[in-house]
Coordinates of C-alpha atoms and ligand atoms in Angstrom, one line a residue:
M6 CA 17.8 1.4 21.7
G7 CA 18.2 -1.9 19.9
Y8 CA 16.0 -2.9 17.0
R9 CA 16.0 -6.5 16.0
F10 CA 15.5 -8.1 12.6
P11 CA 11.9 -9.2 12.5
E12 CA 11.0 -12.8 13.4
R13 CA 7.4 -12.3 12.3
I14 CA 5.5 -9.6 10.6
A15 CA 2.2 -8.0 11.4
I16 CA 0.2 -6.3 8.7
C17 CA -2.6 -3.9 9.6
G18 CA -5.2 -3.6 6.8
A19 CA -6.2 -6.6 4.7
G20 CA -7.1 -4.7 1.5
V21 CA -5.4 -4.7 -1.8
M22 CA -2.0 -4.0 -0.4
G23 CA -2.2 -5.9 2.9
R24 CA -2.9 -9.1 0.9
G25 CA 0.0 -8.6 -1.4
I26 CA 2.4 -7.7 1.4
A27 CA 1.3 -10.7 3.4
T28 CA 1.9 -12.9 0.4
A29 CA 5.4 -11.5 -0.1
C30 CA 6.2 -12.0 3.6
T31 CA 5.0 -15.6 3.9
L32 CA 6.8 -16.5 0.6
A33 CA 10.0 -15.2 2.2
G34 CA 9.4 -17.6 5.2
F35 CA 8.1 -15.1 7.8
P36 CA 5.2 -16.0 10.1
V37 CA 2.6 -13.3 9.3
I38 CA -0.4 -12.0 11.2
V39 CA -3.0 -10.0 9.2
Y40 CA -5.3 -7.6 11.1
D41 CA -8.4 -5.8 9.8
I42 CA -11.5 -4.4 11.4
E43 CA -14.0 -6.8 9.9
Q44 CA -14.0 -10.6 9.7
A45 CA -15.6 -10.6 6.3
I46 CA -12.6 -8.7 4.9
L47 CA -10.2 -11.1 6.5
T48 CA -12.1 -14.0 4.9
A49 CA -11.8 -12.4 1.5
A50 CA -8.1 -11.6 2.1
K51 CA -7.5 -15.3 3.0
Q52 CA -9.1 -16.4 -0.3
E53 CA -7.1 -13.9 -2.3
I54 CA -3.8 -14.9 -0.7
E55 CA -4.6 -18.5 -1.4
K56 CA -5.3 -17.5 -5.0
N57 CA -2.0 -15.7 -5.2
L58 CA -0.1 -18.7 -4.0
H59 CA -2.0 -21.1 -6.3
G60 CA -1.0 -18.8 -9.1
A61 CA 2.7 -19.2 -8.0
V62 CA 2.2 -23.0 -8.0
K63 CA 0.7 -22.9 -11.5
R64 CA 3.6 -20.8 -12.8
G65 CA 6.0 -23.4 -11.3
K66 CA 7.5 -20.9 -8.8
L67 CA 6.3 -22.8 -5.8
S68 CA 5.7 -26.5 -5.0
Q69 CA 2.4 -27.6 -3.5
N70 CA 4.1 -28.5 -0.2
E71 CA 5.7 -25.0 -0.1
M72 CA 2.3 -23.4 -0.7
D73 CA 0.8 -25.4 2.2
K74 CA 3.5 -24.3 4.5
A75 CA 3.3 -20.7 3.3
L76 CA -0.5 -20.7 4.0
A77 CA 0.0 -22.2 7.4
R78 CA 2.4 -19.4 8.4
I79 CA -0.4 -16.7 8.1
T80 CA -2.9 -16.1 10.8
Y81 CA -5.8 -13.6 10.7
T82 CA -7.2 -11.4 13.5
T83 CA -9.7 -8.7 14.3
D84 CA -7.9 -8.1 17.6
L85 CA -5.2 -5.5 17.2
R86 CA -3.4 -6.7 20.4
N87 CA -2.4 -9.9 18.5
C88 CA -0.1 -7.7 16.3
T89 CA 2.1 -7.1 19.3
H90 CA 3.5 -10.6 19.0
S91 CA 5.5 -9.2 16.1
N92 CA 8.3 -6.8 16.4
F93 CA 7.8 -5.3 12.9
I94 CA 4.3 -3.9 12.1
V95 CA 3.4 -2.7 8.6
E96 CA 0.3 -0.5 8.4
A97 CA -1.6 -0.7 5.1
I98 CA -5.0 0.8 6.0
I99 CA -6.9 3.5 4.1
E100 CA -5.0 6.5 2.8
D101 CA -6.2 8.8 5.6
R102 CA -3.9 10.5 8.1
T103 CA -6.4 10.6 10.9
A104 CA -7.3 6.9 10.6
K105 CA -3.6 6.0 10.4
L106 CA -2.8 8.1 13.5
E107 CA -5.7 6.5 15.5
L108 CA -4.3 3.1 14.7
F109 CA -0.8 4.1 15.7
T110 CA -2.0 5.6 18.9
Q111 CA -3.8 2.3 19.8
L112 CA -0.7 0.3 18.8
E113 CA 1.7 2.4 20.8
S114 CA -0.4 1.7 23.9
F115 CA 0.4 -2.0 23.5
I116 CA 3.9 -2.3 22.1
S117 CA 7.4 -1.7 23.5
P118 CA 9.6 1.1 22.1
H119 CA 11.8 -1.5 20.2
H120 CA 8.9 -2.5 18.0
I121 CA 9.3 -1.0 14.5
L122 CA 6.3 0.6 12.9
A123 CA 6.2 1.1 9.1
T124 CA 3.5 2.7 7.0
N125 CA 2.7 1.8 3.4
T126 CA 1.3 5.2 2.7
S127 CA 1.6 6.4 -0.9
S128 CA 1.7 10.1 -0.1
I129 CA 1.2 11.1 3.5
S130 CA 4.2 12.9 5.0
I131 CA 6.1 10.6 7.3
G132 CA 7.1 13.6 9.4
S133 CA 3.5 14.6 9.9
L134 CA 2.7 11.0 11.1
Q135 CA 5.8 11.0 13.4
A136 CA 4.5 14.2 15.0
G137 CA 1.6 12.3 16.4
L138 CA 3.7 9.4 17.8
Q139 CA 5.1 8.7 21.3
H140 CA 8.2 7.1 19.7
P141 CA 8.7 8.7 16.3
E142 CA 12.3 7.3 16.1
R143 CA 11.0 3.7 15.3
F144 CA 8.7 4.9 12.5
L145 CA 9.3 5.0 8.7
G146 CA 7.7 4.6 5.3
L147 CA 7.9 1.3 3.6
H148 CA 6.1 1.8 0.3
F149 CA 5.4 -1.4 -1.6
F150 CA 3.9 -1.4 -5.1
N151 CA 0.9 -3.2 -6.4
P152 CA 0.8 -6.2 -6.6
A153 CA 3.2 -6.3 -3.6
H154 CA 4.1 -10.0 -4.0
I155 CA 5.2 -9.4 -7.6
M156 CA 6.6 -5.9 -7.9
K157 CA 10.2 -5.6 -6.8
L158 CA 10.5 -2.0 -5.9
V159 CA 10.0 -0.7 -2.3
E160 CA 10.5 3.0 -1.5
I161 CA 12.0 3.3 2.1
V162 CA 11.1 6.7 3.4
R163 CA 13.2 8.1 6.3
G164 CA 11.2 10.7 8.2
P165 CA 12.9 13.6 10.1
F166 CA 12.9 11.5 13.4
T167 CA 13.6 8.0 12.0
N168 CA 16.5 6.2 13.7
E169 CA 19.2 5.0 11.3
M170 CA 19.1 1.5 12.7
V171 CA 15.4 1.3 11.9
V172 CA 16.2 2.2 8.3
E173 CA 18.9 -0.6 8.3
V174 CA 16.4 -3.2 9.6
A175 CA 13.9 -2.1 6.9
Q176 CA 16.6 -2.4 4.2
N177 CA 17.6 -5.9 5.4
L178 CA 13.9 -6.9 5.5
C179 CA 13.5 -5.8 1.9
D180 CA 16.5 -7.9 0.9
K181 CA 15.1 -10.9 2.6
L182 CA 11.8 -10.3 0.8
G183 CA 13.7 -10.3 -2.5
K184 CA 12.8 -6.6 -3.1
R185 CA 14.9 -3.8 -4.4
S186 CA 14.7 -1.0 -1.9
V187 CA 15.5 2.6 -2.6
L188 CA 15.8 5.2 0.1
V189 CA 13.8 8.3 -0.7
K190 CA 13.1 11.7 0.9
D191 CA 10.0 12.5 2.8
V192 CA 8.3 14.6 0.2
P193 CA 4.6 14.3 -0.9
G194 CA 4.1 11.2 -3.1
F195 CA 7.8 10.4 -2.6
I196 CA 9.2 9.7 -6.2
V197 CA 7.1 7.2 -8.0
N198 CA 3.7 8.5 -7.0
R199 CA 4.7 12.0 -7.8
V200 CA 5.8 11.1 -11.3
A201 CA 2.7 8.9 -11.7
R202 CA 0.3 11.8 -11.0
N203 CA 0.6 13.1 -14.5
F204 CA 0.1 9.6 -15.9
Y205 CA -3.3 9.3 -14.3
N206 CA -4.4 13.0 -14.3
E207 CA -3.7 13.6 -18.0
A208 CA -5.4 10.4 -19.0
L209 CA -8.5 11.5 -16.9
R210 CA -8.4 14.9 -18.6
I211 CA -8.3 13.4 -22.1
A212 CA -11.3 11.3 -21.2
E213 CA -13.1 14.3 -19.6
E214 CA -12.5 16.3 -22.8
N215 CA -14.0 13.5 -24.8
I216 CA -10.9 13.2 -26.9
A217 CA -10.7 9.4 -26.5
S218 CA -12.4 6.6 -24.5
Y219 CA -10.8 4.7 -21.6
E220 CA -10.2 1.7 -23.9
V221 CA -8.5 3.7 -26.6
I222 CA -6.3 5.6 -24.2
D223 CA -5.2 2.3 -22.5
Q224 CA -4.6 0.6 -25.8
L225 CA -2.5 3.5 -27.1
V226 CA -0.4 3.8 -24.0
K227 CA 0.2 0.0 -24.0
S228 CA 1.2 0.1 -27.7
A229 CA 3.8 2.7 -26.6
G230 CA 5.3 0.1 -24.3
F231 CA 3.6 0.6 -21.0
R232 CA 2.5 -2.7 -19.4
M233 CA -0.9 -1.3 -18.3
G234 CA -3.0 1.7 -19.4
P235 CA -3.9 4.4 -16.8
F236 CA -7.5 3.3 -16.5
E237 CA -6.7 -0.4 -16.1
L238 CA -4.1 0.6 -13.5
M239 CA -6.4 2.8 -11.6
D240 CA -8.9 -0.1 -11.5
L241 CA -6.2 -2.4 -10.1
I242 CA -5.0 0.2 -7.5
G243 CA -8.5 1.1 -6.4
I244 CA -10.0 4.4 -7.7
D245 CA -10.8 5.5 -4.2
T246 CA -7.2 5.0 -3.1
N247 CA -5.8 6.6 -6.2
F248 CA -8.1 9.6 -5.7
A249 CA -7.1 9.9 -2.0
V250 CA -3.4 9.9 -3.0
T251 CA -3.9 12.6 -5.7
Q252 CA -5.8 14.7 -3.2
S253 CA -3.2 14.3 -0.6
I254 CA -0.3 15.3 -3.0
W255 CA -2.3 18.2 -4.3
E256 CA -3.0 19.6 -0.8
Q257 CA 0.6 19.1 0.3
Y258 CA 1.9 21.0 -2.7
F259 CA -0.4 24.0 -1.7
Y260 CA -3.0 23.2 -4.4
E261 CA -0.7 23.5 -7.4
L262 CA -2.9 23.1 -10.4
R263 CA -0.6 20.5 -12.0
F264 CA -1.6 18.0 -9.2
A265 CA -5.3 18.9 -9.2
P266 CA -7.6 15.9 -8.9
S267 CA -10.2 15.1 -11.5
L268 CA -14.0 15.5 -11.1
L269 CA -14.5 12.4 -13.2
Q270 CA -12.5 10.3 -10.8
K271 CA -14.3 11.8 -7.8
Q272 CA -17.6 10.8 -9.4
Y273 CA -16.4 7.2 -9.6
V274 CA -15.4 7.3 -6.0
E275 CA -18.8 8.7 -4.9
A276 CA -20.6 6.1 -7.0
K277 CA -18.6 3.4 -5.2
K278 CA -17.2 2.2 -8.5
H279 CA -13.7 1.7 -7.1
G280 CA -12.4 -0.7 -9.7
R281 CA -11.6 -4.4 -9.4
K282 CA -12.2 -4.6 -5.7
T283 CA -15.9 -3.5 -6.1
G284 CA -16.4 -5.4 -9.3
E285 CA -16.7 -2.2 -11.4
G286 CA -14.6 0.9 -12.1
F287 CA -13.7 2.3 -15.5
Y288 CA -14.2 -1.3 -16.6
N289 CA -16.7 -4.0 -15.5
Y290 CA -15.3 -7.1 -13.8
R291 CA -18.5 -8.8 -12.9
Ligands
LIG308 P1 -7.8 -0.8 0.5 O1 -8.9 0.1 0.5 O2 -7.8 -1.9 -0.5 O3 -7.7 -1.5 2.0 C1 -7.7 -0.8 3.1 C2 -8.0 -1.8 4.3 O4 -7.9 -1.1 5.5 C3 -9.5 -2.3 4.2 O5 -9.5 -3.7 4.3 C4 -10.1 -1.7 5.5 O6 -11.1 -2.5 6.1 C5 -8.9 -1.5 6.4 N1 -9.0 -0.5 7.4 C6 -9.6 0.7 7.3 N2 -9.5 1.3 8.5 C7 -8.8 0.4 9.3 C8 -8.4 0.5 10.7 N3 -8.6 1.5 11.4 N4 -7.7 -0.6 11.2 C9 -7.5 -1.7 10.4 N5 -7.9 -1.8 9.1 C10 -8.5 -0.7 8.6 O7 -6.5 0.0 0.4 P2 -5.1 -0.4 -0.2 O8 -5.1 -0.1 -1.6 O9 -4.7 -1.7 0.3 O10 -4.2 0.8 0.4 C11 -3.7 0.7 1.7 C12 -2.5 1.6 1.9 O11 -1.5 1.3 0.9 C13 -2.9 3.1 1.6 O12 -2.1 3.9 2.5 C14 -2.4 3.3 0.1 O13 -2.1 4.6 -0.2 C15 -1.2 2.4 0.1 N6 -0.8 1.9 -1.2 C16 -1.8 1.5 -2.1 C17 -1.4 1.0 -3.3 C18 -2.4 0.4 -4.3 O14 -2.0 0.2 -5.5 N7 -3.6 0.2 -3.9 C19 0.0 0.9 -3.7 C20 0.9 1.3 -2.7 C21 0.5 1.8 -1.5

């Protein structure tokens, strides 16, 4: 089975990550199609991608003409079939195994076996997703970091059934995107998100125990050299997504206490205070 280097990229899910990945892909010269279930989300995604590119112009990284061309390379759709025009599809929908598998099942009914399917999941086992696919050999994890058009690292996750040529195409794609790719094993949370669980969870526990406020914890961590504090970072990531990732890693490690999610974080999720994307999280952005 031959797998070709992508001529265009399709991105399923136009949330925090889909927007950043689309920006990175168009900046590297790829035609991009962005799919989501609601037109309103696509409209917001278009605005944010425009803002990302305006930012690059302001910082002198891009000319006005290049920005116009980059914007013209992106199309938006609520019709999943339009993604089949691309031979490389990156899924960046909610962190939910069932939702992801439903999407892949639909996609597999339209696409040929040489299309490559990649998931941006932060924590879900690639093998468990492959188990639900007709063609698991063309599937892998391609884990970008937030903001995806700025952060250089991408974890490439080879599942138990991933074809070696698919890994090679993904590595070449990351090179073309100007990313630094690292091949990692298919374990819960891969490497970075497993390490990062303690960063978020301990900070949440310190706040729960009333030892210090979100602001103080963030300030201290930044004074120690981190670029962002844990609460600022959870607001950027999306508290709902961060909570789903913690829960997923905790479950996959057989409920080991060291990965246990925080009740405080759950309360923010339930109150729909999801961080920047909803206008309020640990901090207020309105
Ligand atoms: P998000 O909540 O910002 O966006 C998810 C998007 O998926 C929404 O626009 C929603 O409308 C859409 N969606 C939901 N169901 C869909 C479906 N069936 N078909 C198409 N679209 C659907 O989430 P996000 O932060 O962009 O995260 C997306 C994925 O990327 C998750 O798997 C997450 O774990 C991973 N990830 C997130 C971050 C981060 O910092 N936020 C970093 C790396 C990886």
